[in-house]
């Protein structure tokens, strides 16, 4: 779709939608002209549940996100892919993750859908918008390539996939006090040797992402529009946060899991992000049986502090936009990469107190402290402790655990990894004061990460390529959400699909078919009436199960989900 056509009207009919995210505007009434090409800021957090932020039901203090929601719209049925790497690949490209080569994590598992690197048959939003005249920036977590070493290949690092500037990490997880695989532009650096960013107080990665994103805005030449991707690691394990932020939540979680879940669900119903008759999924964990309640509550206190810090950083990014007079014509998206994380992440084991003195020699400033997710030591030599340790400081490394993840995913079933609603449901906040005139509205149409590329292209007046750098590019899978966001028009599509680690799902209209593992039985839910997936209708409707399973199977073959890893393709 050409930008000049899109500017003619916002009101569109449902028949306007075609696969690939484009619009055909025929005989449309002239209603509202949109402003000039907007800036676009795409913000994503990590390992957070649907109900964590305030405007979706949470008790965590997120005033900046809440304010964006109050001034824009919230989608209540938006979906990710249940895991970090596939979500990032899908978000960046507008394709299902297996089509990009990132159907699982950063390892080549022997099939084209599972190579662990973005392939050359996809393009990123940055590559498309850069060709349309946009400046392109990124701050935060990349995690769509296996190559994260100093002397390794860089062909899939951000500057080689369309970004003009980059500050962040190539790898997926690590210490917030000194992250691994830290890169500025195209050069790997360390926290102490970064000449361009030395904060006055102790380095903290969430703050660094926010501050560098703000810097990109402050230094941007406003004569051209920009696209910026801000990918926080908050609130992925380890539970690391500043003491001042943790202090805000002292005692907040002393009543335990069930009390917080009930409070959240009541708020969610009052906000309208779930239906008034929404049911609560099964409770994980019995607070009365928790032996060390102080430690268990502290894990959630630190988690909340991590989210709080991210929200403060988003506030600084918004302030930078306002200071440059860019906020009104900037589309800001906020979403999450998967549901709350039930992974143990080092929680097991006995209490592990700090020793009297460092166990290791200090690591020189110019040397990488570690590669991968878990450091053995801090830079000044202290052993990094796992197990039953109070979370927060740099020498600890644990997660908040399954029971708190169950709270994060209120009221839904399951977690990160699984494609039940708890694993794939995310908030989507969209703010665009110059383009979205309604304020604080909810949008209940289903949407998926694949739709973000199409939406950005429509807003920017860009063209999605059939070829790029001599390579055939797969057609977009998503649809533009602009008509839904601006005018609350329905999004017409046949289905939305999922697969991760054999966990499978398809949503067609109000029906969702979902299964655990490659050999798990299909479950069928009327997702409009039963989004908590508590009333399986598979036995009552075998015909619908077969029909939807056949559609999923065709998708799986078309998009490189199958053949499964470890099986050879038939010639």
Coordinates of C-alpha atoms in Angstrom, one line a residue:
X1 CA 0.0 0.0 0.0
X2 CA 1.3 3.4 -0.9
X3 CA 1.4 6.1 1.8
X4 CA -0.6 8.5 -0.4
X5 CA -3.4 6.0 -0.6
X6 CA -3.4 5.4 3.2
X7 CA -3.6 9.1 3.9
X8 CA -6.9 9.3 2.1
X9 CA -8.9 7.6 4.8
X10 CA -8.7 5.8 8.0
X11 CA -12.2 4.2 7.8
X12 CA -11.9 0.9 6.0
X13 CA -14.2 -2.1 5.6
X14 CA -13.3 -5.6 6.8
X15 CA -13.2 -6.6 3.1
X16 CA -10.2 -4.4 2.7
X17 CA -7.9 -6.8 4.4
X18 CA -5.8 -9.3 2.4
X19 CA -3.0 -11.6 3.5
X20 CA 0.4 -9.9 3.8
X21 CA -0.8 -7.0 5.8
X22 CA -1.6 -4.7 2.9
X23 CA -4.8 -2.7 2.3
X24 CA -6.7 -2.0 -0.8
X25 CA -8.7 1.2 -0.2
X26 CA -11.6 1.4 -2.6
X27 CA -14.6 3.7 -2.4
X28 CA -13.6 4.7 1.1
X29 CA -15.2 7.8 2.7
X30 CA -12.8 10.7 3.3
X31 CA -12.8 10.9 7.1
X32 CA -9.6 11.6 8.8
X33 CA -6.2 12.5 7.4
X34 CA -3.3 11.0 9.3
X35 CA -0.2 13.1 10.1
X36 CA 3.1 12.9 8.2
X37 CA 5.2 9.7 8.6
X38 CA 5.5 9.0 12.3
X39 CA 8.5 8.0 14.3
X40 CA 8.1 4.5 15.7
X41 CA 9.4 3.2 19.0
X42 CA 8.9 -0.5 19.6
X43 CA 9.4 -1.5 23.3
X44 CA 9.5 -5.1 24.5
X45 CA 10.1 -6.5 27.9
X46 CA 11.3 -10.0 28.8
X47 CA 9.7 -12.9 30.8
X48 CA 6.7 -10.9 32.1
X49 CA 3.1 -12.1 32.6
X50 CA -0.1 -10.6 31.2
X51 CA -1.2 -9.1 34.5
X52 CA 2.1 -7.6 35.8
X53 CA 1.8 -4.0 34.7
X54 CA -0.7 -1.7 36.4
X55 CA -3.0 -1.0 33.4
X56 CA -3.5 -4.8 32.9
X57 CA -4.2 -5.5 36.5
X58 CA -0.9 -5.6 38.4
X59 CA 0.0 -3.9 41.7
X60 CA 3.5 -3.1 40.4
X61 CA 4.0 0.6 40.0
X62 CA 4.1 1.4 36.2
X63 CA 2.8 5.0 35.9
X64 CA 4.6 5.7 32.6
X65 CA 3.1 2.6 30.9
X66 CA -0.3 3.4 32.5
X67 CA -0.1 6.9 31.1
X68 CA 0.7 5.7 27.6
X69 CA -2.3 3.4 27.8
X70 CA -4.6 6.1 29.1
X71 CA -3.5 8.3 26.1
X72 CA -3.7 5.5 23.6
X73 CA -5.2 2.1 23.2
X74 CA -4.7 -1.4 24.7
X75 CA -5.2 -4.6 22.9
X76 CA -6.5 -7.3 25.2
X77 CA -6.0 -10.4 23.0
X78 CA -2.5 -9.9 21.6
X79 CA -0.1 -12.8 21.3
X80 CA 3.6 -13.6 21.3
X81 CA 5.3 -17.0 20.5
X82 CA 6.0 -18.2 24.1
X83 CA 9.8 -17.9 24.1
X84 CA 12.4 -15.1 23.7
X85 CA 14.3 -16.0 20.5
X86 CA 11.3 -17.0 18.3
X87 CA 9.4 -13.9 19.5
X88 CA 12.2 -11.6 18.6
X89 CA 12.6 -13.2 15.2
X90 CA 8.9 -13.0 14.5
X91 CA 8.5 -9.4 15.8
X92 CA 11.4 -8.2 13.7
X93 CA 10.4 -9.8 10.4
X94 CA 6.6 -10.1 10.3
X95 CA 6.9 -13.9 9.8
X96 CA 6.3 -16.9 11.9
X97 CA 9.6 -17.8 13.7
X98 CA 10.4 -21.0 11.8
X99 CA 10.2 -19.1 8.5
X100 CA 13.1 -17.0 9.8
X101 CA 15.2 -20.0 10.9
X102 CA 14.6 -19.3 14.6
X103 CA 12.0 -21.9 15.5
X104 CA 13.8 -22.6 18.8
X105 CA 16.9 -21.2 20.4
X106 CA 20.4 -20.2 19.3
X107 CA 21.5 -23.7 18.1
X108 CA 21.5 -25.3 14.7
X109 CA 19.2 -28.3 15.1
X110 CA 19.6 -29.6 11.6
X111 CA 16.4 -28.3 9.9
X112 CA 15.8 -25.0 8.1
X113 CA 13.2 -23.9 10.6
X114 CA 15.7 -24.4 13.5
X115 CA 19.0 -23.0 12.4
X116 CA 19.4 -20.5 15.3
X117 CA 20.1 -17.5 13.1
X118 CA 18.0 -15.2 11.1
X119 CA 18.1 -16.4 7.5
X120 CA 18.5 -14.3 4.3
X121 CA 14.9 -14.9 3.2
X122 CA 13.5 -12.5 5.7
X123 CA 13.9 -8.8 6.3
X124 CA 13.8 -6.8 9.6
X125 CA 11.6 -3.8 10.2
X126 CA 14.8 -1.8 10.3
X127 CA 15.9 -3.0 6.9
X128 CA 12.5 -2.1 5.4
X129 CA 12.1 1.3 7.0
X130 CA 15.7 2.3 6.3
X131 CA 15.0 1.9 2.6
X132 CA 12.0 4.2 3.2
X133 CA 14.2 6.9 4.5
X134 CA 14.0 6.2 8.3
X135 CA 16.9 6.4 10.7
X136 CA 17.1 3.2 12.7
X137 CA 18.3 2.6 16.2
X138 CA 18.3 -0.2 18.7
X139 CA 19.0 -0.5 22.5
X140 CA 18.8 -3.8 24.4
X141 CA 18.7 -7.5 23.8
X142 CA 19.2 -8.9 20.3
X143 CA 19.2 -12.7 20.7
X144 CA 18.5 -13.8 17.1
X145 CA 22.0 -15.2 16.3
X146 CA 24.3 -17.9 17.8
X147 CA 27.4 -15.7 17.1
X148 CA 28.0 -13.7 20.3
X149 CA 31.8 -13.8 20.7
X150 CA 34.4 -11.1 20.2
X151 CA 36.1 -12.7 17.2
X152 CA 33.0 -14.4 15.7
X153 CA 30.9 -13.6 12.6
X154 CA 28.8 -10.5 12.8
X155 CA 26.5 -11.0 9.7
X156 CA 23.4 -11.1 12.0
X157 CA 24.4 -8.4 14.4
X158 CA 22.1 -5.4 14.4
X159 CA 24.1 -3.1 12.2
X160 CA 24.1 -5.9 9.5
X161 CA 20.3 -6.2 9.8
X162 CA 19.3 -2.6 9.1
X163 CA 20.1 -0.6 12.2
X164 CA 22.2 2.5 12.1
X165 CA 23.2 2.5 15.8
X166 CA 23.1 -0.2 18.5
X167 CA 23.8 -0.5 22.2
X168 CA 23.0 -3.7 23.9
X169 CA 23.7 -7.4 24.2
X170 CA 23.9 -10.1 21.5
X171 CA 23.2 -12.9 24.0
X172 CA 20.0 -13.5 25.7
X173 CA 20.4 -13.4 29.5
X174 CA 23.0 -12.4 32.1
X175 CA 23.9 -10.2 35.0
X176 CA 22.2 -6.8 35.1
X177 CA 25.3 -5.4 36.9
X178 CA 27.5 -6.5 34.0
X179 CA 25.8 -8.1 31.1
X180 CA 27.6 -10.5 28.7
X181 CA 28.2 -9.8 25.0
X182 CA 27.8 -6.1 25.4
X183 CA 28.1 -4.2 22.1
X184 CA 28.2 -0.6 21.0
X185 CA 27.4 -0.4 17.3
X186 CA 29.5 -3.2 15.9
X187 CA 32.2 -3.5 18.6
X188 CA 32.1 -5.7 21.6
X189 CA 32.9 -3.7 24.8
X190 CA 32.8 -4.2 28.5
X191 CA 31.0 -2.0 31.1
X192 CA 34.2 -0.4 32.5
X193 CA 35.8 0.2 29.0
X194 CA 32.7 1.9 27.4
X195 CA 33.9 5.4 26.9
X196 CA 30.5 6.7 25.8
X197 CA 28.4 5.6 28.9
X198 CA 29.7 5.8 32.4
X199 CA 26.8 6.5 34.8
X200 CA 27.3 8.4 38.0
X201 CA 25.9 5.5 40.1
X202 CA 26.6 1.8 39.7
X203 CA 25.9 0.4 36.2
X204 CA 22.5 -1.3 35.8
X205 CA 21.6 -2.8 32.5
X206 CA 17.9 -1.7 32.5
X207 CA 19.0 1.9 33.1
X208 CA 21.7 1.6 30.4
X209 CA 19.2 0.5 27.8
X210 CA 16.9 3.4 28.7
X211 CA 19.7 6.0 28.8
X212 CA 21.2 4.9 25.5
X213 CA 17.7 4.8 23.8
X214 CA 17.2 8.4 25.1
X215 CA 20.5 9.4 23.8
X216 CA 19.7 8.1 20.3
X217 CA 16.5 10.3 20.4
X218 CA 18.4 13.3 21.7
X219 CA 21.0 13.0 18.9
X220 CA 18.6 12.2 16.2
X221 CA 18.2 14.7 13.2
X222 CA 14.5 15.4 13.3
X223 CA 14.5 16.2 9.6
X224 CA 13.9 12.5 9.0
X225 CA 11.7 10.0 10.8
X226 CA 13.2 7.3 12.9
X227 CA 12.4 3.7 14.0
X228 CA 13.8 2.5 17.4
X229 CA 13.6 -0.9 18.9
X230 CA 14.1 -1.0 22.7
X231 CA 14.4 -4.6 24.0
X232 CA 14.7 -4.8 27.7
X233 CA 15.9 -7.8 29.6
X234 CA 13.7 -6.9 32.5
X235 CA 12.3 -8.9 34.2
X236 CA 14.1 -12.0 33.0
X237 CA 16.2 -13.9 35.6
X238 CA 18.4 -13.2 37.5
X239 CA 16.5 -11.2 40.0
X240 CA 18.8 -8.1 40.2
X241 CA 17.6 -4.6 41.2
X242 CA 18.7 -1.5 42.9
X243 CA 18.1 -1.3 46.7
X244 CA 16.0 1.8 46.4
X245 CA 13.6 0.1 44.0
X246 CA 13.4 -3.0 46.1
X247 CA 12.6 -0.9 49.1
X248 CA 9.3 0.3 47.4
X249 CA 7.9 -3.3 47.6
X250 CA 9.0 -4.4 51.0
X251 CA 6.1 -6.3 52.5
X252 CA 4.0 -6.0 49.4
X253 CA 3.9 -9.8 48.8
X254 CA 3.8 -11.1 52.4
X255 CA 0.3 -12.4 52.0
X256 CA 1.4 -14.8 49.3
X257 CA 0.4 -16.1 45.8
X258 CA -3.3 -16.6 46.1
X259 CA -4.1 -13.3 47.6
X260 CA -2.2 -11.4 44.9
X261 CA -3.9 -13.4 42.2
X262 CA -7.4 -12.8 43.5
X263 CA -6.6 -9.0 43.8
X264 CA -5.2 -8.9 40.3
X265 CA -8.2 -10.7 38.7
X266 CA -10.6 -8.4 40.4
X267 CA -8.7 -5.4 39.0
X268 CA -8.4 -7.0 35.5
X269 CA -12.2 -7.4 35.4
X270 CA -12.8 -3.8 36.5
X271 CA -10.3 -2.6 33.8
X272 CA -12.0 -4.7 31.2
X273 CA -8.9 -6.5 30.1
X274 CA -10.7 -9.8 30.9
X275 CA -14.4 -10.5 30.9
X276 CA -16.4 -10.1 34.0
X277 CA -17.0 -13.8 34.3
X278 CA -13.3 -14.8 33.7
X279 CA -12.3 -17.8 35.7
X280 CA -9.1 -18.3 37.6
X281 CA -6.8 -21.2 36.5
X282 CA -5.4 -23.6 39.0
X283 CA -3.3 -22.2 41.8
X284 CA 0.4 -23.0 41.8
X285 CA 1.9 -23.2 45.2
X286 CA 0.5 -23.2 48.8
X287 CA 1.7 -20.1 50.7
X288 CA 0.9 -21.8 54.0
X289 CA 3.5 -24.5 53.2
X290 CA 6.3 -22.1 52.3
X291 CA 9.0 -22.5 54.9
X292 CA 11.0 -19.3 54.3
X293 CA 8.3 -16.8 53.5
X294 CA 10.7 -13.8 53.8
X295 CA 13.0 -15.2 51.1
X296 CA 10.1 -16.2 48.8
X297 CA 8.4 -12.8 49.1
X298 CA 11.8 -11.1 48.5
X299 CA 12.0 -12.8 45.1
X300 CA 8.8 -11.1 44.0
X301 CA 9.8 -7.9 45.6
X302 CA 12.9 -7.8 43.4
X303 CA 11.0 -8.8 40.4
X304 CA 8.6 -5.9 40.9
X305 CA 11.5 -3.6 41.4
X306 CA 12.9 -4.7 38.0
X307 CA 9.7 -3.9 36.3
X308 CA 9.5 -0.6 38.2
X309 CA 13.0 0.4 37.0
X310 CA 12.0 -0.4 33.4
X311 CA 8.9 1.8 33.7
X312 CA 11.0 4.6 35.0
X313 CA 13.3 4.2 32.0
X314 CA 10.4 4.3 29.6
X315 CA 9.4 7.5 31.2
X316 CA 12.8 9.0 30.3
X317 CA 12.4 7.8 26.8
X318 CA 9.0 9.5 26.5
X319 CA 10.5 12.7 28.1
X320 CA 13.2 12.7 25.4
X321 CA 10.6 12.5 22.7
X322 CA 8.6 15.4 24.3
X323 CA 11.7 17.5 24.8
X324 CA 12.4 17.3 21.0
X325 CA 8.8 17.9 20.1
X326 CA 8.5 14.4 18.7
X327 CA 6.1 12.7 21.0
X328 CA 2.8 13.7 19.3
X329 CA 3.8 12.0 16.0
X330 CA 5.5 9.0 17.5
X331 CA 3.9 5.6 17.6
X332 CA 5.0 3.8 20.7
X333 CA 4.3 0.1 21.0
X334 CA 4.8 -1.8 24.3
X335 CA 4.6 -5.6 24.5
X336 CA 6.2 -8.7 26.1
X337 CA 8.1 -11.6 24.6
X338 CA 6.4 -14.4 26.5
X339 CA 4.5 -15.2 29.6
X340 CA 5.9 -15.4 33.2
X341 CA 8.8 -17.8 33.5
X342 CA 8.4 -20.9 35.6
X343 CA 12.1 -22.0 35.2
X344 CA 13.9 -22.7 38.4
X345 CA 17.0 -20.7 37.4
X346 CA 19.2 -21.6 40.3
X347 CA 16.6 -21.5 43.1
X348 CA 17.4 -25.0 44.4
X349 CA 19.9 -25.7 47.1
X350 CA 20.7 -24.7 50.7
X351 CA 21.3 -21.2 51.9
X352 CA 24.5 -19.8 50.4
X353 CA 25.9 -17.0 52.5
X354 CA 28.6 -14.6 51.1
X355 CA 32.1 -15.6 52.0
X356 CA 34.4 -13.3 54.0
X357 CA 36.6 -12.5 51.0
X358 CA 36.5 -12.8 47.2
X359 CA 37.1 -16.3 45.9
X360 CA 38.6 -15.3 42.6
X361 CA 41.1 -12.9 41.2
X362 CA 39.6 -9.7 39.8
X363 CA 39.0 -9.6 36.0
X364 CA 40.8 -6.8 34.1
X365 CA 38.5 -4.1 32.7
X366 CA 39.2 -4.9 29.1
X367 CA 38.5 -8.6 29.4
X368 CA 35.1 -10.1 28.9
X369 CA 33.8 -11.3 32.3
X370 CA 31.9 -14.3 30.8
X371 CA 30.0 -15.5 27.7
X372 CA 26.7 -17.2 28.1
X373 CA 24.1 -16.6 30.8
X374 CA 25.6 -17.2 34.2
X375 CA 28.9 -15.7 35.4
X376 CA 31.0 -17.6 37.9
X377 CA 32.2 -14.4 39.6
X378 CA 31.8 -10.6 39.7
X379 CA 34.5 -8.5 38.1
X380 CA 36.0 -7.8 41.5
X381 CA 36.3 -11.5 42.3
X382 CA 33.2 -12.4 44.4
X383 CA 31.7 -15.8 43.8
X384 CA 28.3 -15.6 42.1
X385 CA 25.9 -17.5 44.4
X386 CA 22.9 -19.6 43.4
X387 CA 20.5 -21.5 45.5
X388 CA 18.7 -20.1 48.6
X389 CA 20.2 -16.6 48.5
X390 CA 18.5 -13.3 49.0
X391 CA 18.1 -11.9 45.4
X392 CA 19.2 -8.5 44.2
X393 CA 23.0 -8.0 44.4
X394 CA 25.5 -8.7 41.7
X395 CA 26.9 -11.8 43.4
X396 CA 23.5 -13.6 43.3
X397 CA 21.8 -15.3 40.4
X398 CA 18.3 -16.8 40.8
X399 CA 14.8 -16.6 39.3
X400 CA 11.5 -15.9 41.1
X401 CA 10.1 -19.3 40.5
X402 CA 7.0 -21.1 39.2
X403 CA 4.6 -20.0 41.9
X404 CA 5.2 -16.3 41.3
X405 CA 5.1 -16.9 37.5
X406 CA 1.6 -18.2 38.1
X407 CA 0.8 -14.9 39.7
X408 CA 2.3 -13.0 36.7
X409 CA 0.1 -15.0 34.3
X410 CA -3.1 -14.4 36.2
X411 CA -5.7 -15.8 35.4
X412 CA -4.3 -18.0 32.6
X413 CA -2.8 -21.5 32.4
X414 CA 0.8 -22.4 32.0
X415 CA 4.0 -20.3 31.4
X416 CA 6.8 -19.4 29.1
X417 CA 7.5 -22.3 26.7
X418 CA 3.9 -23.4 26.5
X419 CA 1.3 -22.1 24.1
X420 CA -1.7 -22.1 26.4
X421 CA -2.8 -18.5 27.2
X422 CA -0.4 -18.0 30.1
X423 CA 2.6 -18.6 27.8
X424 CA 1.5 -16.5 24.8
X425 CA -0.7 -13.6 26.0
X426 CA 0.9 -10.2 26.2
X427 CA -0.3 -6.7 26.7
X428 CA 0.0 -4.4 23.7
X429 CA -0.1 -0.7 24.5
X430 CA -0.1 1.6 21.5
X431 CA 0.3 5.4 21.9
X432 CA 0.1 7.8 18.9
X433 CA -1.4 11.1 20.0
X434 CA -1.4 12.6 16.4
X435 CA -2.9 9.5 14.8
X436 CA -5.1 7.8 17.5
X437 CA -7.7 10.2 18.7
X438 CA -9.5 7.9 21.1
X439 CA -8.0 7.8 24.6
X440 CA -7.8 4.9 27.0
X441 CA -9.8 2.5 24.8
X442 CA -9.6 -1.2 24.7
X443 CA -9.3 -3.2 21.5
X444 CA -10.5 -6.9 21.7
X445 CA -9.5 -8.1 18.2
X446 CA -6.9 -10.9 18.3
X447 CA -3.5 -9.9 17.1
X448 CA 0.0 -11.4 16.8
X449 CA 3.6 -10.3 16.6
X450 CA 3.5 -10.9 12.9
X451 CA 1.2 -7.9 12.6
X452 CA 3.8 -5.3 13.9
X453 CA 5.8 -5.3 10.7
X454 CA 2.7 -4.8 8.6
X455 CA 1.5 -2.0 10.9
X456 CA 4.9 -0.2 10.8
X457 CA 4.9 -0.5 7.0
X458 CA 1.5 1.0 6.7
X459 CA 2.2 3.9 9.0
X460 CA 5.6 4.6 7.4
X461 CA 4.4 4.3 3.8
X462 CA 7.1 1.8 3.1
X463 CA 7.2 -1.1 0.7
X464 CA 7.8 -4.6 1.7
X465 CA 10.3 -6.2 -0.7
X466 CA 10.0 -9.3 -2.7
X467 CA 13.8 -9.4 -3.0
X468 CA 16.5 -7.9 -0.8
X469 CA 20.2 -8.0 -1.4
X470 CA 19.6 -10.6 -4.2
X471 CA 17.6 -13.0 -2.0
X472 CA 14.0 -13.9 -2.3
X473 CA 12.0 -12.6 0.7
X474 CA 9.1 -14.5 2.1
X475 CA 5.8 -12.6 2.0
X476 CA 4.6 -11.1 5.2
X477 CA 2.3 -13.2 7.3
X478 CA 0.8 -10.4 9.4
X479 CA -1.9 -7.8 8.9
X480 CA -1.9 -4.1 9.6
X481 CA -3.4 -3.2 12.9
X482 CA -3.8 0.5 12.1
X483 CA -7.5 0.3 11.2
X484 CA -8.2 -1.6 14.4
X485 CA -6.1 0.8 16.5
X486 CA -7.4 4.0 15.0
X487 CA -11.0 3.1 14.2
X488 CA -11.6 -0.2 16.0
X489 CA -12.2 -2.1 12.7
X490 CA -12.1 -5.9 12.8
X491 CA -9.0 -7.8 11.6
X492 CA -10.0 -10.5 9.2
X493 CA -7.8 -13.6 9.0
X494 CA -8.1 -17.4 8.7
X495 CA -6.1 -18.3 11.7
X496 CA -3.2 -17.6 14.0
X497 CA -0.6 -20.4 14.6
X498 CA 1.9 -21.4 17.3
X499 CA 4.6 -24.0 17.8
X500 CA 7.4 -24.2 20.3
X501 CA 9.2 -27.3 21.6
X502 CA 6.4 -29.4 20.2
X503 CA 3.8 -27.3 22.0
X504 CA 1.2 -26.5 19.3
X505 CA -1.8 -24.3 18.9
X506 CA -4.1 -22.7 16.3
X507 CA -6.8 -20.0 16.9
X508 CA -9.6 -19.7 14.3
X509 CA -12.2 -17.1 15.3
X510 CA -13.3 -17.9 18.9
X511 CA -11.9 -21.5 18.8
X512 CA -8.5 -22.5 20.0
X513 CA -6.9 -25.9 19.5
X514 CA -3.9 -26.5 21.8
X515 CA -1.6 -29.3 22.8
X516 CA 1.4 -29.9 25.0
X517 CA 4.4 -31.6 23.2
X518 CA 4.5 -33.4 19.8
X519 CA 2.6 -36.3 21.2
X520 CA 0.2 -34.4 23.4
X521 CA -3.6 -34.7 22.7
X522 CA -5.4 -31.8 21.2
X523 CA -7.5 -29.7 23.6
X524 CA -10.3 -27.5 22.2
X525 CA -11.6 -24.3 23.8
X526 CA -14.1 -21.6 23.1
X527 CA -11.6 -18.9 23.9
X528 CA -14.2 -16.1 23.9
X529 CA -16.1 -17.8 26.7
X530 CA -13.2 -19.7 28.4
X531 CA -9.9 -17.9 27.9
X532 CA -8.5 -19.6 31.0
X533 CA -8.8 -22.9 29.1
X534 CA -10.6 -24.8 31.9
X535 CA -13.4 -26.5 29.9
X536 CA -12.0 -28.8 27.1
X537 CA -14.5 -29.4 24.4
X538 CA -12.4 -31.8 22.2
X539 CA -14.4 -34.9 23.0
X540 CA -17.7 -33.1 22.3
X541 CA -16.5 -31.7 19.0
X542 CA -14.2 -34.2 17.2
X543 CA -15.1 -32.8 13.8
X544 CA -13.9 -29.4 14.7
X545 CA -10.7 -30.8 16.3
X546 CA -9.9 -32.7 13.1
X547 CA -10.6 -29.7 10.9
X548 CA -8.4 -27.3 12.9
X549 CA -5.7 -29.9 13.3
X550 CA -5.6 -30.3 9.5
X551 CA -5.2 -26.5 9.1
X552 CA -2.4 -26.5 11.7
X553 CA -0.6 -29.4 9.9
X554 CA -0.7 -27.5 6.6
X555 CA 0.7 -24.4 8.3
X556 CA 3.5 -26.5 10.0
X557 CA 4.6 -28.0 6.6
X558 CA 4.4 -24.6 4.9
X559 CA 6.4 -22.7 7.5
X560 CA 9.2 -25.2 8.3
X561 CA 7.8 -26.3 11.6
X562 CA 8.0 -29.8 10.3
X563 CA 10.0 -31.9 9.6
X564 CA 10.8 -31.8 13.3
X565 CA 14.5 -31.3 14.3
X566 CA 16.5 -34.5 14.3
X567 CA 14.6 -36.0 11.3
X568 CA 15.9 -35.9 7.8
X569 CA 13.9 -34.4 5.1
X570 CA 12.6 -36.8 2.4
X571 CA 14.0 -36.1 -1.0

